[in-house]
CSV table of C-alpha atoms and ligand atoms in Angstrom, one decimal:
chain,number,residue,atom,x,y,z
R,18,MET,CA,-10.5,19.1,22.3
R,19,LEU,CA,-9.4,18.0,18.8
R,20,LYS,CA,-12.2,18.6,16.2
R,21,TYR,CA,-12.0,16.8,12.6
R,22,GLU,CA,-12.8,19.2,10.2
R,23,ARG,CA,-12.0,18.9,6.6
R,24,LYS,CA,-13.8,19.8,3.1
R,25,GLU,CA,-16.2,17.3,2.3
R,26,ILE,CA,-15.1,14.8,-0.6
R,27,ALA,CA,-17.1,12.2,-1.8
R,28,ASP,CA,-15.8,8.8,-1.8
R,29,LEU,CA,-18.3,5.6,-2.2
R,30,GLY,CA,-15.6,2.9,-0.7
R,31,ILE,CA,-16.3,5.2,2.4
R,32,ASP,CA,-19.5,6.7,2.2
R,33,GLU,CA,-21.5,3.6,0.7
R,34,SER,CA,-19.5,1.2,3.0
R,35,VAL,CA,-20.4,2.8,6.2
R,36,LYS,CA,-24.0,2.7,5.7
R,37,ARG,CA,-23.9,-1.5,6.0
R,38,LEU,CA,-22.2,-1.3,9.3
R,39,THR,CA,-23.8,-2.1,12.7
R,40,PRO,CA,-22.7,-1.1,16.2
R,41,GLU,CA,-21.8,-4.8,17.2
R,42,LYS,CA,-19.8,-5.4,13.9
R,43,ILE,CA,-17.9,-2.4,14.5
R,44,THR,CA,-17.1,-3.3,18.4
R,45,LYS,CA,-16.4,-7.0,17.6
R,46,THR,CA,-14.0,-6.0,15.0
R,47,ILE,CA,-12.1,-3.4,16.8
R,48,ASN,CA,-12.0,-5.4,20.0
R,49,ASN,CA,-10.8,-8.4,17.8
R,50,VAL,CA,-7.7,-6.2,16.4
R,51,LEU,CA,-6.8,-4.8,19.8
R,52,LYS,CA,-7.0,-8.0,21.4
R,53,GLY,CA,-3.9,-8.9,19.5
R,54,THR,CA,-1.7,-6.0,19.8
R,55,GLY,CA,-0.3,-7.3,23.2
R,56,ALA,CA,1.9,-5.0,25.3
R,57,ARG,CA,2.8,-2.6,22.4
R,58,LEU,CA,-0.1,-0.9,22.0
R,59,LYS,CA,-0.6,-0.1,25.7
R,60,ALA,CA,3.1,0.9,26.0
R,61,TYR,CA,2.7,3.5,23.3
R,62,LEU,CA,-0.3,4.8,24.6
R,63,ASP,CA,0.6,5.1,27.9
R,64,THR,CA,4.3,6.8,26.9
R,65,CYS,CA,3.0,9.3,24.7
R,66,ILE,CA,3.3,12.7,26.6
R,67,HIS,CA,1.5,15.1,24.1
R,68,CYS,CA,4.5,16.8,23.7
R,69,GLY,CA,3.8,17.4,19.8
R,70,LEU,CA,7.5,17.0,19.0
R,71,CYS,CA,6.3,14.5,16.0
R,72,ALA,CA,4.5,17.1,14.4
R,73,GLU,CA,7.3,18.5,12.5
R,74,ALA,CA,8.1,15.5,10.8
R,75,CYS,CA,4.9,15.2,9.0
R,76,HIS,CA,4.7,16.6,5.7
R,77,TYR,CA,0.8,16.6,6.0
R,78,TYR,CA,1.1,18.7,8.9
R,79,LEU,CA,3.3,21.2,7.3
R,80,SER,CA,1.5,21.4,4.0
R,81,HIS,CA,-1.7,22.3,5.6
R,82,GLY,CA,-0.5,25.3,7.4
R,83,LYS,CA,0.6,23.7,10.6
R,84,ASN,CA,-3.1,22.6,11.4
R,85,PRO,CA,-2.5,20.6,14.5
R,86,THR,CA,-5.4,18.0,13.3
R,87,TYR,CA,-2.9,16.8,10.6
R,88,SER,CA,0.0,16.2,13.3
R,89,PRO,CA,0.9,12.3,13.7
R,90,VAL,CA,-0.1,12.6,17.3
R,91,ALA,CA,-3.6,14.0,16.6
R,92,LYS,CA,-4.1,11.2,14.0
R,93,VAL,CA,-3.7,8.6,16.7
R,94,LYS,CA,-5.9,10.8,18.9
R,95,LEU,CA,-8.6,11.2,16.5
R,96,THR,CA,-8.7,7.6,15.5
R,97,LEU,CA,-7.4,4.7,17.9
R,98,TRP,CA,-7.2,6.6,21.1
R,99,GLU,CA,-11.1,7.2,20.7
R,100,MET,CA,-11.8,3.4,19.9
R,101,VAL,CA,-9.5,2.1,22.9
R,102,LYS,CA,-11.2,4.8,25.3
R,103,ASN,CA,-14.9,3.7,24.3
R,104,LYS,CA,-14.0,-0.1,24.2
R,105,GLY,CA,-14.9,-0.4,20.5
R,106,ASN,CA,-18.3,1.6,20.7
R,107,VAL,CA,-17.9,4.0,18.2
R,108,SER,CA,-20.5,5.3,15.6
R,109,PRO,CA,-20.1,4.4,11.7
R,110,ASP,CA,-19.1,8.1,10.9
R,111,PHE,CA,-16.6,7.7,13.2
R,112,ILE,CA,-15.3,4.8,11.5
R,113,ALA,CA,-15.6,6.7,8.1
R,114,GLN,CA,-13.2,9.7,9.9
R,115,CYS,CA,-11.0,6.9,10.9
R,116,SER,CA,-10.7,5.7,7.3
R,117,ARG,CA,-10.2,9.1,5.8
R,118,ILE,CA,-7.4,9.9,8.3
R,119,ALA,CA,-5.7,6.6,8.1
R,120,TYR,CA,-5.7,6.1,4.4
R,121,THR,CA,-5.6,9.7,2.7
R,122,GLU,CA,-3.7,11.9,5.7
R,123,CYS,CA,-0.6,9.6,6.6
R,124,ASN,CA,1.4,7.5,4.0
R,125,ARG,CA,3.2,5.5,6.7
R,126,CYS,CA,6.5,7.2,5.9
R,127,ARG,CA,7.3,6.5,9.7
R,128,ARG,CA,9.3,9.8,9.7
R,129,CYS,CA,7.5,10.6,13.0
R,130,SER,CA,8.8,7.9,15.0
R,131,LEU,CA,12.5,9.5,14.3
R,132,TYR,CA,11.3,12.7,16.0
R,133,CYS,CA,9.5,11.5,19.1
R,134,PRO,CA,11.8,11.1,22.0
R,135,TYR,CA,10.1,7.8,22.9
R,136,GLY,CA,10.2,6.2,19.7
R,137,ILE,CA,6.8,5.8,19.5
R,138,ASP,CA,5.7,4.1,15.9
R,139,ILE,CA,2.8,6.1,14.8
R,140,TRP,CA,3.2,4.1,11.6
R,141,TYR,CA,2.2,1.1,13.6
R,142,LEU,CA,-0.6,2.7,15.1
R,143,ILE,CA,-2.2,3.7,11.8
R,144,ALA,CA,-1.5,0.6,10.7
R,145,LEU,CA,-3.7,-0.6,13.1
R,146,VAL,CA,-6.5,1.8,12.3
R,147,ARG,CA,-6.2,0.8,8.5
R,148,ARG,CA,-6.5,-3.0,9.6
R,149,ILE,CA,-9.8,-2.3,11.4
R,150,CYS,CA,-11.1,-0.2,8.2
R,151,LEU,CA,-10.3,-2.8,5.9
R,152,LEU,CA,-11.7,-5.4,7.9
R,153,LEU,CA,-15.1,-3.6,8.2
R,154,LYS,CA,-14.3,-3.0,4.3
R,155,VAL,CA,-14.5,1.1,4.6
R,156,VAL,CA,-11.7,1.5,2.6
R,157,PRO,CA,-11.6,4.3,-0.1
R,158,GLN,CA,-12.8,3.0,-3.6
R,159,TYR,CA,-9.8,3.1,-5.6
R,160,GLU,CA,-7.5,1.5,-3.2
R,161,MET,CA,-10.0,-1.2,-2.2
R,162,ASP,CA,-10.3,-1.8,-6.3
R,163,THR,CA,-6.5,-2.4,-6.8
R,164,ASN,CA,-6.7,-4.7,-3.5
R,165,TYR,CA,-9.4,-6.4,-5.2
R,166,SER,CA,-7.5,-6.7,-8.2
R,167,HIS,CA,-4.2,-8.2,-6.5
R,168,ALA,CA,-6.7,-10.7,-4.8
R,169,ALA,CA,-8.2,-11.9,-8.3
R,170,THR,CA,-5.1,-11.3,-10.7
R,171,LEU,CA,-1.9,-11.3,-8.5
R,172,ASN,CA,-1.3,-7.8,-10.1
R,173,MET,CA,-2.6,-4.3,-9.3
R,174,MET,CA,-4.2,-3.4,-12.5
R,175,TRP,CA,-6.7,-6.0,-13.6
R,176,LEU,CA,-4.1,-7.1,-16.3
R,177,LYS,CA,-4.7,-10.3,-17.9
R,178,GLN,CA,-1.5,-12.7,-18.8
R,179,ASP,CA,-2.0,-12.6,-22.4
R,180,ASP,CA,-2.3,-8.6,-22.0
R,181,TRP,CA,1.2,-8.7,-19.9
R,182,ILE,CA,2.6,-10.8,-22.7
R,183,ASP,CA,1.4,-8.7,-25.7
R,184,THR,CA,2.6,-5.5,-23.9
R,185,VAL,CA,6.1,-7.0,-23.5
R,186,GLN,CA,6.4,-8.1,-26.9
R,187,TRP,CA,5.3,-5.1,-28.5
R,188,GLN,CA,8.1,-3.1,-26.3
R,189,GLU,CA,10.6,-5.4,-27.4
R,190,GLU,CA,9.5,-4.8,-30.8
R,191,GLU,CA,10.0,-0.9,-30.2
R,192,VAL,CA,13.3,-1.2,-28.5
R,193,ARG,CA,14.6,-3.5,-31.6
R,194,MET,CA,13.9,-0.8,-33.9
R,195,GLU,CA,17.0,1.1,-32.3
R,196,TYR,CA,19.1,-1.6,-31.1
R,197,LYS,CA,18.7,-4.6,-33.3
R,198,THR,CA,20.2,-7.2,-30.9
R,199,ALA,CA,18.1,-6.1,-27.7
R,200,ARG,CA,15.8,-8.1,-26.1
R,201,ILE,CA,13.2,-8.7,-23.4
R,202,PRO,CA,13.6,-12.2,-22.5
R,203,PHE,CA,11.0,-13.8,-20.9
R,204,ASP,CA,11.4,-17.2,-18.7
R,205,LYS,CA,15.0,-17.1,-19.0
R,206,GLU,CA,16.0,-20.0,-16.6
R,207,GLY,CA,19.2,-19.3,-14.3
R,208,ALA,CA,19.6,-15.6,-15.4
R,209,GLU,CA,21.5,-13.1,-13.2
R,210,VAL,CA,18.5,-11.0,-12.7
R,211,MET,CA,14.5,-11.1,-12.5
R,212,TYR,CA,13.7,-7.6,-13.1
R,213,THR,CA,9.7,-6.8,-12.1
R,214,PRO,CA,7.7,-3.5,-12.9
R,215,ILE,CA,4.9,-2.6,-11.1
R,216,ALA,CA,1.5,-3.2,-13.2
R,217,PRO,CA,1.1,0.7,-14.0
R,218,GLU,CA,3.8,0.3,-16.5
R,219,PRO,CA,2.3,-2.3,-18.8
R,220,LYS,CA,-1.1,-0.5,-18.2
R,221,PHE,CA,-0.4,3.3,-18.6
R,222,LYS,CA,3.4,3.5,-19.3
R,223,PRO,CA,4.6,0.7,-21.4
R,224,GLN,CA,7.5,2.8,-22.9
R,225,LEU,CA,9.3,2.1,-19.4
R,226,LEU,CA,9.5,-1.3,-20.3
R,227,ALA,CA,11.4,-0.5,-23.2
R,228,ALA,CA,13.4,2.1,-21.5
R,229,THR,CA,14.3,-0.8,-18.8
R,230,ALA,CA,15.3,-3.0,-21.7
R,231,LYS,CA,17.6,-0.3,-23.3
R,232,ILE,CA,19.4,0.1,-20.0
R,233,MET,CA,19.7,-3.7,-19.6
R,234,HIS,CA,21.1,-4.2,-23.4
R,235,ALA,CA,23.7,-1.2,-23.0
R,236,ALA,CA,24.9,-2.4,-19.4
R,237,GLY,CA,25.2,-6.0,-20.9
R,238,VAL,CA,22.9,-7.6,-18.0
R,239,ASP,CA,21.8,-11.2,-18.2
R,240,TRP,CA,18.2,-10.6,-17.2
R,241,THR,CA,14.4,-11.7,-17.8
R,242,MET,CA,11.1,-11.4,-16.3
R,243,PRO,CA,8.5,-13.7,-15.6
R,244,SER,CA,5.5,-14.4,-18.2
R,245,PHE,CA,3.3,-15.7,-15.2
R,246,ASP,CA,1.9,-14.6,-12.2
R,247,GLY,CA,4.6,-12.8,-10.1
R,248,TRP,CA,5.9,-10.4,-12.5
R,249,ASP,CA,4.1,-7.4,-10.6
R,250,ASN,CA,6.1,-6.2,-7.6
R,251,SER,CA,3.6,-3.7,-6.2
R,252,ASP,CA,1.6,-4.7,-3.2
R,253,ILE,CA,-1.5,-2.5,-2.4
R,254,SER,CA,-2.6,-4.9,-0.3
R,255,MET,CA,-0.1,-4.3,2.1
R,256,HIS,CA,-0.9,-0.5,2.1
R,257,VAL,CA,-4.9,-1.1,2.8
R,258,ALA,CA,-3.7,-3.8,5.5
R,259,ASP,CA,-5.1,-7.0,3.7
R,260,PHE,CA,-2.4,-8.9,5.0
R,261,GLU,CA,-3.9,-12.1,3.8
R,262,THR,CA,-3.8,-11.0,0.0
R,263,MET,CA,-0.7,-9.4,0.7
R,264,SER,CA,1.1,-12.6,1.5
R,265,ARG,CA,-0.3,-14.4,-1.2
R,266,VAL,CA,1.1,-11.5,-3.8
R,267,GLU,CA,4.5,-11.7,-1.9
R,268,ARG,CA,4.8,-15.2,-2.0
R,269,LYS,CA,4.0,-15.3,-5.7
R,270,HIS,CA,6.8,-12.9,-6.5
R,271,PHE,CA,9.2,-15.0,-4.9
R,272,GLU,CA,8.2,-18.3,-6.2
R,273,ALA,CA,8.3,-16.9,-9.6
R,274,ALA,CA,12.1,-15.9,-8.8
R,275,PHE,CA,12.7,-19.5,-7.6
R,276,LYS,CA,11.0,-21.0,-10.4
R,277,LEU,CA,13.4,-19.2,-13.0
R,278,LYS,CA,16.6,-19.9,-10.5
R,279,VAL,CA,17.4,-16.1,-10.8
R,280,LYS,CA,20.1,-15.0,-8.7
R,281,ARG,CA,18.8,-11.9,-7.6
R,282,ILE,CA,15.3,-10.1,-8.0
R,283,VAL,CA,15.6,-6.2,-9.3
R,284,MET,CA,12.6,-4.1,-8.9
R,285,CYS,CA,11.4,-0.6,-10.2
R,286,GLU,CA,10.8,2.3,-8.0
L,320,SF4,S1,6.7,13.2,20.0
L,320,SF4,FE1,5.8,11.1,20.8
L,320,SF4,S2,5.7,11.7,22.9
L,320,SF4,FE2,5.2,13.6,21.7
L,320,SF4,S3,3.1,13.5,20.9
L,320,SF4,FE3,4.3,12.5,19.3
L,320,SF4,S4,4.0,10.5,19.8
L,320,SF4,FE4,3.6,11.6,21.6
L,321,SF4,S1,4.0,8.1,9.3
L,321,SF4,FE1,2.2,9.4,8.6
L,321,SF4,S2,1.9,10.7,10.6
L,321,SF4,FE2,3.9,9.7,10.5
L,321,SF4,S3,5.3,11.6,9.6
L,321,SF4,FE3,4.6,9.9,8.1
L,321,SF4,S4,3.0,10.6,7.3
L,321,SF4,FE4,2.8,11.9,9.0
């Protein structure tokens, strides 16, 4: 019998949110999500022979002294399988456990599915757990905060539009101290490349924008960045499984490229 034992790490996004859950809400949410999975979920759960071959693929398992509860198959067993087995009737504490596993013990790298002889996609199964936790609003606080930032500002760092513009212009001045003709061109219609950073760059490491400008200048690239929404290519909403916000963020990114009539998008990271 697998037992989930971890050193307690407080997280308001999980610990406080589970207090608001009711048994009805949990069951309804789980069953609504599972209803939409069709044959795929059933095929994966029925096919797995618990051989554990996927374990060696997972860096969480390897970096925790090969503790079996960090293996990919255990992560599914300690979350989704219990939900299915109990037809969605699980406790708030169990949902807290699911949130911890799905958000902090799997980064959905998908390596394990390459090790599985049946090609079972653990990533897909963990994503279902995240979706259930998201709908129940039991998500680590920092991740939910960045998701809300995407929903409200379309960037992940609560940056206002004038912050973004000011930061880019400031970095352009810095670059031009070194390269007189270098530019960070905003909104250049028809440019070859629309370059987009992730929001932590202007927020915490603006010098990376200057470094990009130097590279573009040295390489002679015809480039631009949008001064308007769509400039941030990150999407934490995808990671937390808030697919509605994820779609808005991605759409805005592509709309910016269409609006500027660029030939391609180049993204950092
Ligand atoms: S390798 Fe595949 S079949 Fe074996 S335990 Fe992992 S998921 Fe299940
Ligand atoms: S997808 Fe998750 S469980 Fe699978 S190897 Fe990557 S981190 Fe481990």
